[in-house]
mmCIF file of C-alpha atoms in Angstrom:
data_model
loop_
_atom_site.group_PDB
_atom_site.id
_atom_site.type_symbol
_atom_site.label_atom_id
_atom_site.label_comp_id
_atom_site.label_asym_id
_atom_site.label_seq_id
_atom_site.Cartn_x
_atom_site.Cartn_y
_atom_site.Cartn_z
ATOM 1 C CA MET A 1 51.600 -56.473 158.608
ATOM 2 C CA LEU A 2 49.440 -59.463 159.150
ATOM 3 C CA ALA A 3 52.583 -61.440 159.489
ATOM 4 C CA ALA A 4 53.498 -59.509 162.686
ATOM 5 C CA MET A 5 50.680 -61.524 164.584
ATOM 6 C CA LEU A 6 52.255 -64.724 163.522
ATOM 7 C CA CYS A 7 55.402 -66.652 164.964
ATOM 8 C CA VAL A 8 58.529 -66.509 162.757
ATOM 9 C CA ALA A 9 60.041 -69.997 162.095
ATOM 10 C CA GLY A 10 63.544 -70.862 160.352
ATOM 11 C CA CYS A 11 63.715 -70.972 156.549
ATOM 12 C CA GLY A 12 65.789 -73.230 154.240
ATOM 13 C CA GLY A 13 69.196 -71.789 153.727
ATOM 14 C CA SER A 14 71.231 -73.226 151.111
ATOM 15 C CA PRO A 15 70.263 -73.437 147.366
ATOM 16 C CA GLN A 16 69.247 -76.932 146.304
ATOM 17 C CA GLN A 17 70.024 -77.584 142.603
ATOM 18 C CA GLU A 18 68.627 -80.584 140.556
ATOM 19 C CA GLY A 19 71.664 -82.418 139.476
ATOM 20 C CA GLY A 20 71.954 -82.770 135.708
ATOM 21 C CA ALA A 21 68.909 -80.656 135.173
ATOM 22 C CA SER A 22 68.732 -77.806 132.327
ATOM 23 C CA GLY A 23 68.999 -75.372 135.052
ATOM 24 C CA GLU A 24 72.615 -76.240 135.840
ATOM 25 C CA PRO A 25 75.115 -73.423 135.261
ATOM 26 C CA GLU A 26 77.744 -74.207 132.901
ATOM 27 C CA ALA A 27 81.099 -75.552 134.039
ATOM 28 C CA GLY A 28 83.076 -72.777 135.789
ATOM 29 C CA GLU A 29 80.233 -70.343 135.576
ATOM 30 C CA LYS A 30 80.081 -68.136 138.838
ATOM 31 C CA LEU A 31 76.771 -67.475 140.296
ATOM 32 C CA THR A 32 75.781 -64.168 141.723
ATOM 33 C CA PRO A 33 74.790 -64.620 145.370
ATOM 34 C CA VAL A 34 71.362 -63.154 146.195
ATOM 35 C CA LYS A 35 69.303 -63.307 149.377
ATOM 36 C CA VAL A 36 65.567 -63.201 149.609
ATOM 37 C CA VAL A 37 64.097 -62.561 153.004
ATOM 38 C CA LEU A 38 60.377 -63.923 153.615
ATOM 39 C CA ASP A 39 57.858 -62.098 155.820
ATOM 40 C CA TRP A 40 56.808 -65.188 157.865
ATOM 41 C CA THR A 41 57.253 -68.717 158.224
ATOM 42 C CA PRO A 42 57.546 -70.525 154.793
ATOM 43 C CA ASN A 43 54.202 -71.187 153.281
ATOM 44 C CA THR A 44 52.312 -71.477 149.963
ATOM 45 C CA ASN A 45 52.522 -67.732 149.387
ATOM 46 C CA HIS A 46 56.314 -68.476 148.883
ATOM 47 C CA THR A 47 56.279 -71.670 146.746
ATOM 48 C CA GLY A 48 57.230 -69.959 143.480
ATOM 49 C CA LEU A 49 60.532 -68.818 145.234
ATOM 50 C CA TYR A 50 61.282 -72.424 146.201
ATOM 51 C CA ALA A 51 60.280 -73.723 142.729
ATOM 52 C CA ALA A 52 62.575 -71.027 141.112
ATOM 53 C CA ARG A 53 65.599 -72.201 143.353
ATOM 54 C CA ASP A 54 64.987 -75.841 143.537
ATOM 55 C CA LYS A 55 64.036 -76.411 139.787
ATOM 56 C CA GLY A 56 67.200 -74.574 138.924
ATOM 57 C CA TYR A 57 65.563 -71.349 137.331
ATOM 58 C CA TYR A 58 67.700 -69.044 139.415
ATOM 59 C CA ALA A 59 70.826 -70.778 138.364
ATOM 60 C CA GLU A 60 69.780 -70.520 134.751
ATOM 61 C CA HIS A 61 69.820 -66.942 135.188
ATOM 62 C CA GLY A 62 73.185 -66.761 136.965
ATOM 63 C CA LEU A 63 71.836 -66.298 140.453
ATOM 64 C CA ASP A 64 72.606 -68.292 143.536
ATOM 65 C CA VAL A 65 69.692 -67.630 145.703
ATOM 66 C CA GLU A 66 69.286 -68.001 149.564
ATOM 67 C CA ILE A 67 65.912 -67.954 151.143
ATOM 68 C CA ILE A 68 66.175 -66.362 154.679
ATOM 69 C CA SER A 69 63.742 -65.749 157.574
ATOM 70 C CA PRO A 70 62.902 -62.060 158.594
ATOM 71 C CA PRO A 71 64.680 -60.390 161.551
ATOM 72 C CA GLU A 72 62.238 -59.031 164.373
ATOM 73 C CA THR A 73 62.291 -55.545 162.687
ATOM 74 C CA GLY A 74 60.746 -57.133 159.759
ATOM 75 C CA ALA A 75 61.571 -57.673 155.900
ATOM 76 C CA ASP A 76 61.209 -54.099 154.790
ATOM 77 C CA GLN A 77 63.973 -52.684 156.793
ATOM 78 C CA LEU A 78 66.268 -55.357 155.626
ATOM 79 C CA ILE A 79 65.481 -54.941 152.082
ATOM 80 C CA ALA A 80 65.744 -51.092 152.263
ATOM 81 C CA SER A 81 69.012 -51.360 154.012
ATOM 82 C CA GLY A 82 70.480 -53.698 151.426
ATOM 83 C CA GLY A 83 70.710 -56.671 153.984
ATOM 84 C CA ALA A 84 68.703 -58.648 151.524
ATOM 85 C CA GLU A 85 68.361 -57.897 147.765
ATOM 86 C CA PHE A 86 64.714 -59.023 147.548
ATOM 87 C CA GLY A 87 61.944 -59.933 149.845
ATOM 88 C CA VAL A 88 58.208 -60.743 150.544
ATOM 89 C CA SER A 89 56.233 -57.640 151.824
ATOM 90 C CA TYR A 90 52.712 -56.280 151.665
ATOM 91 C CA GLN A 91 51.165 -53.144 149.730
ATOM 92 C CA GLU A 92 50.079 -51.534 153.066
ATOM 93 C CA SER A 93 53.379 -51.683 154.584
ATOM 94 C CA ILE A 94 55.274 -50.491 151.655
ATOM 95 C CA THR A 95 52.772 -47.529 151.540
ATOM 96 C CA GLN A 96 53.322 -46.765 155.272
ATOM 97 C CA ALA A 97 57.219 -47.131 154.626
ATOM 98 C CA ARG A 98 57.272 -44.838 151.785
ATOM 99 C CA LEU A 99 55.468 -42.053 153.762
ATOM 100 C CA GLN A 100 58.662 -42.456 156.038
ATOM 101 C CA ASP A 101 61.058 -42.095 152.917
ATOM 102 C CA VAL A 102 61.930 -45.743 153.255
ATOM 103 C CA PRO A 103 62.996 -46.531 149.466
ATOM 104 C CA ILE A 104 61.460 -49.988 149.064
ATOM 105 C CA VAL A 105 59.565 -50.780 145.776
ATOM 106 C CA SER A 106 57.122 -53.558 144.886
ATOM 107 C CA LEU A 107 58.197 -55.716 141.995
ATOM 108 C CA ALA A 108 55.186 -58.106 141.573
ATOM 109 C CA ALA A 109 51.895 -58.973 143.332
ATOM 110 C CA VAL A 110 52.346 -62.754 144.567
ATOM 111 C CA ILE A 111 48.563 -63.124 144.572
ATOM 112 C CA GLN A 112 46.473 -61.154 142.355
ATOM 113 C CA HIS A 113 43.538 -60.383 144.740
ATOM 114 C CA ASN A 114 43.260 -60.178 148.651
ATOM 115 C CA THR A 115 42.593 -63.462 150.116
ATOM 116 C CA SER A 116 42.520 -62.247 153.744
ATOM 117 C CA GLY A 117 39.776 -61.471 155.888
ATOM 118 C CA PHE A 118 38.170 -61.892 159.364
ATOM 119 C CA ALA A 119 37.415 -65.301 160.622
ATOM 120 C CA ALA A 120 35.578 -66.724 163.494
ATOM 121 C CA PRO A 121 34.392 -70.249 164.528
ATOM 122 C CA VAL A 122 30.844 -70.729 163.581
ATOM 123 C CA ASP A 123 29.627 -70.797 167.075
ATOM 124 C CA LYS A 124 30.642 -67.176 167.471
ATOM 125 C CA ASN A 125 27.883 -66.321 165.395
ATOM 126 C CA ILE A 126 29.737 -63.628 163.310
ATOM 127 C CA LYS A 127 27.966 -63.641 159.961
ATOM 128 C CA SER A 128 28.584 -59.896 159.063
ATOM 129 C CA PRO A 129 30.623 -57.053 160.359
ATOM 130 C CA ALA A 130 27.760 -55.826 162.384
ATOM 131 C CA ASP A 131 28.289 -58.924 164.538
ATOM 132 C CA PHE A 132 31.560 -57.756 165.586
ATOM 133 C CA GLU A 133 29.631 -55.741 168.263
ATOM 134 C CA GLY A 134 30.251 -57.191 171.679
ATOM 135 C CA LYS A 135 33.027 -59.490 170.431
ATOM 136 C CA ARG A 136 36.871 -59.886 171.254
ATOM 137 C CA TYR A 137 39.250 -59.275 168.231
ATOM 138 C CA GLY A 138 42.737 -60.678 168.480
ATOM 139 C CA GLY A 139 45.429 -58.743 166.580
ATOM 140 C CA TRP A 140 48.720 -57.288 166.697
ATOM 141 C CA GLY A 141 48.096 -53.811 167.736
ATOM 142 C CA ASN A 142 48.323 -51.811 164.497
ATOM 143 C CA PRO A 143 45.951 -48.865 163.789
ATOM 144 C CA VAL A 144 45.162 -50.524 160.501
ATOM 145 C CA GLU A 145 43.360 -53.192 162.143
ATOM 146 C CA GLU A 146 40.800 -50.958 163.877
ATOM 147 C CA ALA A 147 40.578 -48.783 160.878
ATOM 148 C CA VAL A 148 39.440 -51.783 158.619
ATOM 149 C CA ILE A 149 37.145 -53.147 161.236
ATOM 150 C CA ALA A 150 35.729 -49.712 161.869
ATOM 151 C CA SER A 151 35.080 -49.032 158.066
ATOM 152 C CA LEU A 152 33.431 -52.412 157.622
ATOM 153 C CA MET A 153 31.061 -51.890 160.583
ATOM 154 C CA GLN A 154 30.162 -48.275 159.616
ATOM 155 C CA GLN A 155 28.696 -49.849 156.524
ATOM 156 C CA GLU A 156 26.198 -51.496 158.538
ATOM 157 C CA LYS A 157 25.904 -48.675 161.085
ATOM 158 C CA ALA A 158 27.674 -50.830 163.694
ATOM 159 C CA ASP A 159 29.665 -49.393 166.441
ATOM 160 C CA VAL A 160 33.395 -50.185 166.594
ATOM 161 C CA GLY A 161 33.633 -48.944 170.132
ATOM 162 C CA LYS A 162 31.903 -52.078 171.168
ATOM 163 C CA VAL A 163 34.471 -54.247 169.854
ATOM 164 C CA GLU A 164 37.281 -55.436 172.426
ATOM 165 C CA PHE A 165 40.763 -55.243 170.919
ATOM 166 C CA ILE A 166 43.090 -57.712 172.290
ATOM 167 C CA ASN A 167 46.939 -58.097 171.381
ATOM 168 C CA SER A 168 47.239 -61.742 170.764
ATOM 169 C CA THR A 169 50.312 -63.947 169.981
ATOM 170 C CA THR A 170 48.674 -67.102 169.835
ATOM 171 C CA ASP A 171 47.573 -68.866 166.707
ATOM 172 C CA PHE A 172 44.002 -68.478 165.648
ATOM 173 C CA PHE A 173 42.694 -71.893 166.774
ATOM 174 C CA THR A 174 44.188 -71.637 170.277
ATOM 175 C CA GLY A 175 43.021 -67.812 170.564
ATOM 176 C CA THR A 176 39.490 -68.673 169.744
ATOM 177 C CA GLU A 177 39.195 -71.483 172.165
ATOM 178 C CA LYS A 178 40.587 -69.147 174.940
ATOM 179 C CA ASP A 179 40.225 -65.524 174.833
ATOM 180 C CA ILE A 180 39.121 -64.095 171.291
ATOM 181 C CA ASP A 181 36.309 -64.404 169.000
ATOM 182 C CA PHE A 182 37.718 -63.477 165.743
ATOM 183 C CA ALA A 183 40.952 -62.757 163.920
ATOM 184 C CA TRP A 184 42.525 -61.543 160.573
ATOM 185 C CA ILE A 185 43.864 -64.490 158.466
ATOM 186 C CA PHE A 186 44.826 -65.512 155.223
ATOM 187 C CA TYR A 187 42.125 -68.213 153.937
ATOM 188 C CA ALA A 188 45.034 -69.866 151.913
ATOM 189 C CA TRP A 189 46.690 -71.047 155.068
ATOM 190 C CA THR A 190 44.770 -70.701 158.118
ATOM 191 C CA GLY A 191 41.316 -71.238 156.364
ATOM 192 C CA ILE A 192 42.562 -74.336 154.493
ATOM 193 C CA GLU A 193 44.014 -75.422 158.000
ATOM 194 C CA ALA A 194 40.412 -75.105 159.546
ATOM 195 C CA GLU A 195 39.023 -77.275 156.798
ATOM 196 C CA LEU A 196 41.666 -79.961 157.445
ATOM 197 C CA ARG A 197 41.008 -79.728 161.410
ATOM 198 C CA ASP A 198 37.117 -79.914 160.598
ATOM 199 C CA VAL A 199 36.698 -76.611 162.222
ATOM 200 C CA ALA A 200 33.816 -74.733 160.707
ATOM 201 C CA ILE A 201 34.502 -71.049 160.353
ATOM 202 C CA ASP A 202 32.815 -68.002 159.037
ATOM 203 C CA MET A 203 34.991 -65.964 156.561
ATOM 204 C CA LEU A 204 34.378 -62.325 155.894
ATOM 205 C CA TYR A 205 36.885 -61.296 152.955
ATOM 206 C CA VAL A 206 37.760 -57.821 153.253
ATOM 207 C CA LYS A 207 37.605 -57.230 149.459
ATOM 208 C CA ASP A 208 34.059 -58.138 149.575
ATOM 209 C CA TYR A 209 33.189 -54.881 151.611
ATOM 210 C CA SER A 210 35.269 -52.365 150.003
ATOM 211 C CA GLU A 211 36.942 -52.401 146.321
ATOM 212 C CA ALA A 212 39.657 -50.279 147.928
ATOM 213 C CA LEU A 213 40.654 -53.209 150.335
ATOM 214 C CA ASP A 214 41.368 -55.654 147.468
ATOM 215 C CA TYR A 215 45.043 -54.653 147.688
ATOM 216 C CA TYR A 216 48.034 -56.700 146.939
ATOM 217 C CA THR A 217 49.132 -58.694 149.832
ATOM 218 C CA PRO A 218 51.705 -60.079 149.413
ATOM 219 C CA VAL A 219 54.194 -58.684 147.002
ATOM 220 C CA LEU A 220 57.817 -59.293 146.203
ATOM 221 C CA ALA A 221 59.935 -56.102 146.785
ATOM 222 C CA THR A 222 63.430 -54.598 146.243
ATOM 223 C CA SER A 223 65.244 -51.265 147.110
ATOM 224 C CA GLU A 224 65.285 -48.192 145.028
ATOM 225 C CA LYS A 225 69.028 -48.582 145.038
ATOM 226 C CA MET A 226 69.089 -52.198 143.543
ATOM 227 C CA ILE A 227 66.829 -50.881 140.770
ATOM 228 C CA ALA A 228 69.082 -48.114 140.114
ATOM 229 C CA GLU A 229 72.470 -49.736 140.445
ATOM 230 C CA GLN A 230 71.811 -53.396 139.340
ATOM 231 C CA PRO A 231 68.663 -53.174 136.963
ATOM 232 C CA GLU A 232 69.911 -56.565 135.260
ATOM 233 C CA LEU A 233 70.225 -58.491 138.346
ATOM 234 C CA VAL A 234 66.598 -57.469 139.307
ATOM 235 C CA ARG A 235 65.585 -58.481 135.701
ATOM 236 C CA ALA A 236 67.224 -61.832 136.166
ATOM 237 C CA PHE A 237 65.726 -62.384 139.497
ATOM 238 C CA MET A 238 62.084 -61.714 138.519
ATOM 239 C CA ALA A 239 62.554 -63.843 135.328
ATOM 240 C CA ALA A 240 63.464 -66.753 137.128
ATOM 241 C CA THR A 241 60.872 -65.911 140.021
ATOM 242 C CA SER A 242 58.036 -65.591 137.329
ATOM 243 C CA GLU A 243 59.214 -69.142 136.030
ATOM 244 C CA GLY A 244 58.967 -70.469 139.547
ATOM 245 C CA TYR A 245 55.336 -69.023 140.071
ATOM 246 C CA GLN A 246 54.434 -70.333 136.748
ATOM 247 C CA TYR A 247 55.392 -73.873 137.632
ATOM 248 C CA ALA A 248 53.416 -73.528 140.852
ATOM 249 C CA ILE A 249 50.399 -72.418 138.900
ATOM 250 C CA GLU A 250 50.673 -75.245 136.301
ATOM 251 C CA HIS A 251 51.966 -77.880 138.654
ATOM 252 C CA PRO A 252 50.502 -77.374 142.162
ATOM 253 C CA GLU A 253 50.984 -81.025 143.270
ATOM 254 C CA GLU A 254 54.852 -80.981 142.209
ATOM 255 C CA ALA A 255 55.232 -77.526 143.606
ATOM 256 C CA ALA A 256 53.771 -78.612 146.956
ATOM 257 C CA GLU A 257 56.284 -81.429 147.155
ATOM 258 C CA LEU A 258 59.112 -78.939 146.492
ATOM 259 C CA LEU A 259 58.160 -76.894 149.339
ATOM 260 C CA ILE A 260 57.518 -79.886 151.587
ATOM 261 C CA ALA A 261 61.080 -81.312 150.753
ATOM 262 C CA ALA A 262 62.660 -77.929 151.307
ATOM 263 C CA GLU A 263 60.648 -77.364 154.748
ATOM 264 C CA PRO A 264 60.150 -80.689 156.323
ATOM 265 C CA ASP A 265 58.871 -79.168 159.472
ATOM 266 C CA LEU A 266 55.751 -77.877 157.643
ATOM 267 C CA ASN A 267 52.510 -79.885 157.918
ATOM 268 C CA ALA A 268 52.615 -81.684 154.628
ATOM 269 C CA GLU A 269 48.848 -82.206 154.239
ATOM 270 C CA LEU A 270 48.383 -78.612 154.877
ATOM 271 C CA VAL A 271 50.820 -77.641 152.157
ATOM 272 C CA ARG A 272 49.240 -79.809 149.523
ATOM 273 C CA ALA A 273 45.781 -78.635 150.323
ATOM 274 C CA SER A 274 46.682 -74.994 150.539
ATOM 275 C CA GLN A 275 48.682 -75.229 147.238
ATOM 276 C CA THR A 276 45.603 -76.660 145.406
ATOM 277 C CA TRP A 277 43.565 -73.743 146.725
ATOM 278 C CA LEU A 278 46.082 -71.049 146.005
ATOM 279 C CA SER A 279 47.888 -71.895 142.519
ATOM 280 C CA PRO A 280 44.844 -70.640 140.420
ATOM 281 C CA ARG A 281 44.714 -67.514 142.568
ATOM 282 C CA TYR A 282 48.341 -66.452 141.857
ATOM 283 C CA GLN A 283 47.624 -64.928 138.677
ATOM 284 C CA ASP A 284 43.832 -65.199 138.471
ATOM 285 C CA ASP A 285 42.417 -62.731 136.029
ATOM 286 C CA ALA A 286 45.651 -60.680 135.353
ATOM 287 C CA PRO A 287 47.296 -60.744 131.902
ATOM 288 C CA ARG A 288 50.243 -62.401 133.460
ATOM 289 C CA TRP A 289 51.588 -63.307 137.074
ATOM 290 C CA GLY A 290 52.779 -60.329 139.086
ATOM 291 C CA GLU A 291 50.907 -57.466 137.338
ATOM 292 C CA GLN A 292 50.141 -54.628 139.465
ATOM 293 C CA LYS A 293 47.584 -51.991 138.571
ATOM 294 C CA ALA A 294 47.997 -48.136 139.226
ATOM 295 C CA THR A 295 44.377 -48.034 140.454
ATOM 296 C CA VAL A 296 44.897 -50.653 143.276
ATOM 297 C CA TRP A 297 47.847 -48.757 144.442
ATOM 298 C CA SER A 298 46.171 -45.182 144.495
ATOM 299 C CA ASP A 299 42.837 -46.482 145.924
ATOM 300 C CA TYR A 300 44.133 -48.188 148.807
ATOM 301 C CA MET A 301 46.402 -45.377 149.478
ATOM 302 C CA GLU A 302 43.505 -42.935 149.463
ATOM 303 C CA TRP A 303 41.581 -45.337 151.795
ATOM 304 C CA MET A 304 44.346 -45.321 154.235
ATOM 305 C CA PHE A 305 44.547 -41.571 154.168
ATOM 306 C CA GLU A 306 40.892 -41.108 154.577
ATOM 307 C CA GLN A 307 40.706 -43.517 157.421
ATOM 308 C CA GLY A 308 43.541 -41.671 159.315
ATOM 309 C CA VAL A 309 46.040 -44.541 158.998
ATOM 310 C CA LEU A 310 48.458 -42.481 156.744
ATOM 311 C CA GLU A 311 49.246 -38.906 157.803
ATOM 312 C CA GLY A 312 49.832 -37.816 154.269
ATOM 313 C CA ARG A 313 49.747 -39.056 150.669
ATOM 314 C CA ILE A 314 52.649 -40.789 148.779
ATOM 315 C CA ASP A 315 53.552 -41.001 145.022
ATOM 316 C CA THR A 316 51.985 -44.341 144.536
ATOM 317 C CA GLU A 317 53.689 -44.463 140.895
ATOM 318 C CA ALA A 318 57.051 -44.727 142.672
ATOM 319 C CA ALA A 319 55.910 -47.436 144.971
ATOM 320 C CA TYR A 320 55.549 -50.289 142.522
ATOM 321 C CA THR A 321 56.806 -51.276 139.052
ATOM 322 C CA ASN A 322 55.937 -53.929 136.349
ATOM 323 C CA GLU A 323 59.078 -53.101 134.476
ATOM 324 C CA PHE A 324 60.970 -56.057 135.329
ATOM 325 C CA LEU A 325 58.200 -58.597 134.801
ATOM 326 C CA PRO A 326 58.833 -60.617 131.656
ATOM 327 C CA GLU A 327 56.658 -60.140 128.812
#
């Protein structure tokens, strides 16, 4: 959902294989075409996908992977409808989707802990959620935003009614210079960009205020139909993708260059700095990259229900699986 406040740009289309690499398929071997839809513009959340493609890991597993940009309706609907076999989503959107009987399932946590939070230039003097009072928040108009802000403010006996909510389509830097005081960002991208711009910001990570808000964002997802009808394809995709993220974990500099080469319109300096910051956070304290915990799914679902964001509860055990992660 965070992605909805940001503009969608084009993604690299055709697979790029390394000539002569060990990832080259055997002569005459036919690769299975697979589409992966992103959630937003290409960025370092996606580096493992590009590494798996461009290092030949997908080809090793018999896959010809195309990375595509999301439609206006979002990645989840495309995944659920079979328009793309896999895609990048979020725990919060999958939880909401499954309440509406949308059969989408999370296969892996791209990042083990929530790196998002509310950011503001230091001259806005927002040092805690209580300081949201009297300020203008720039978001995308989803009820979950006000619910999160309200819950954080309630802990400090502050009044969310004193926050002005503005639907904003501008980027964080333009917005905070013109008509908003703070916004919800991923530090790995916008926070790092602030560092490079020499713009001092205060960052309030949501996970620091509630354990339930340390949910998985983003995740890799597929449909129940794919799992039921093509489990070996799902297994092959996840094996190669895991290799791609492991490469990004162990070789952040080289992984950044792969993303830059694949998406030359990106700010190369930002990609390199972001990758350095994010690579150790992909797996973090998990026993393996992608591992998801039942408590993370159930706790956040209960939080959403208690805050009135969800109209009912879902079976969280059906919303995710670790089954296709390599041992």
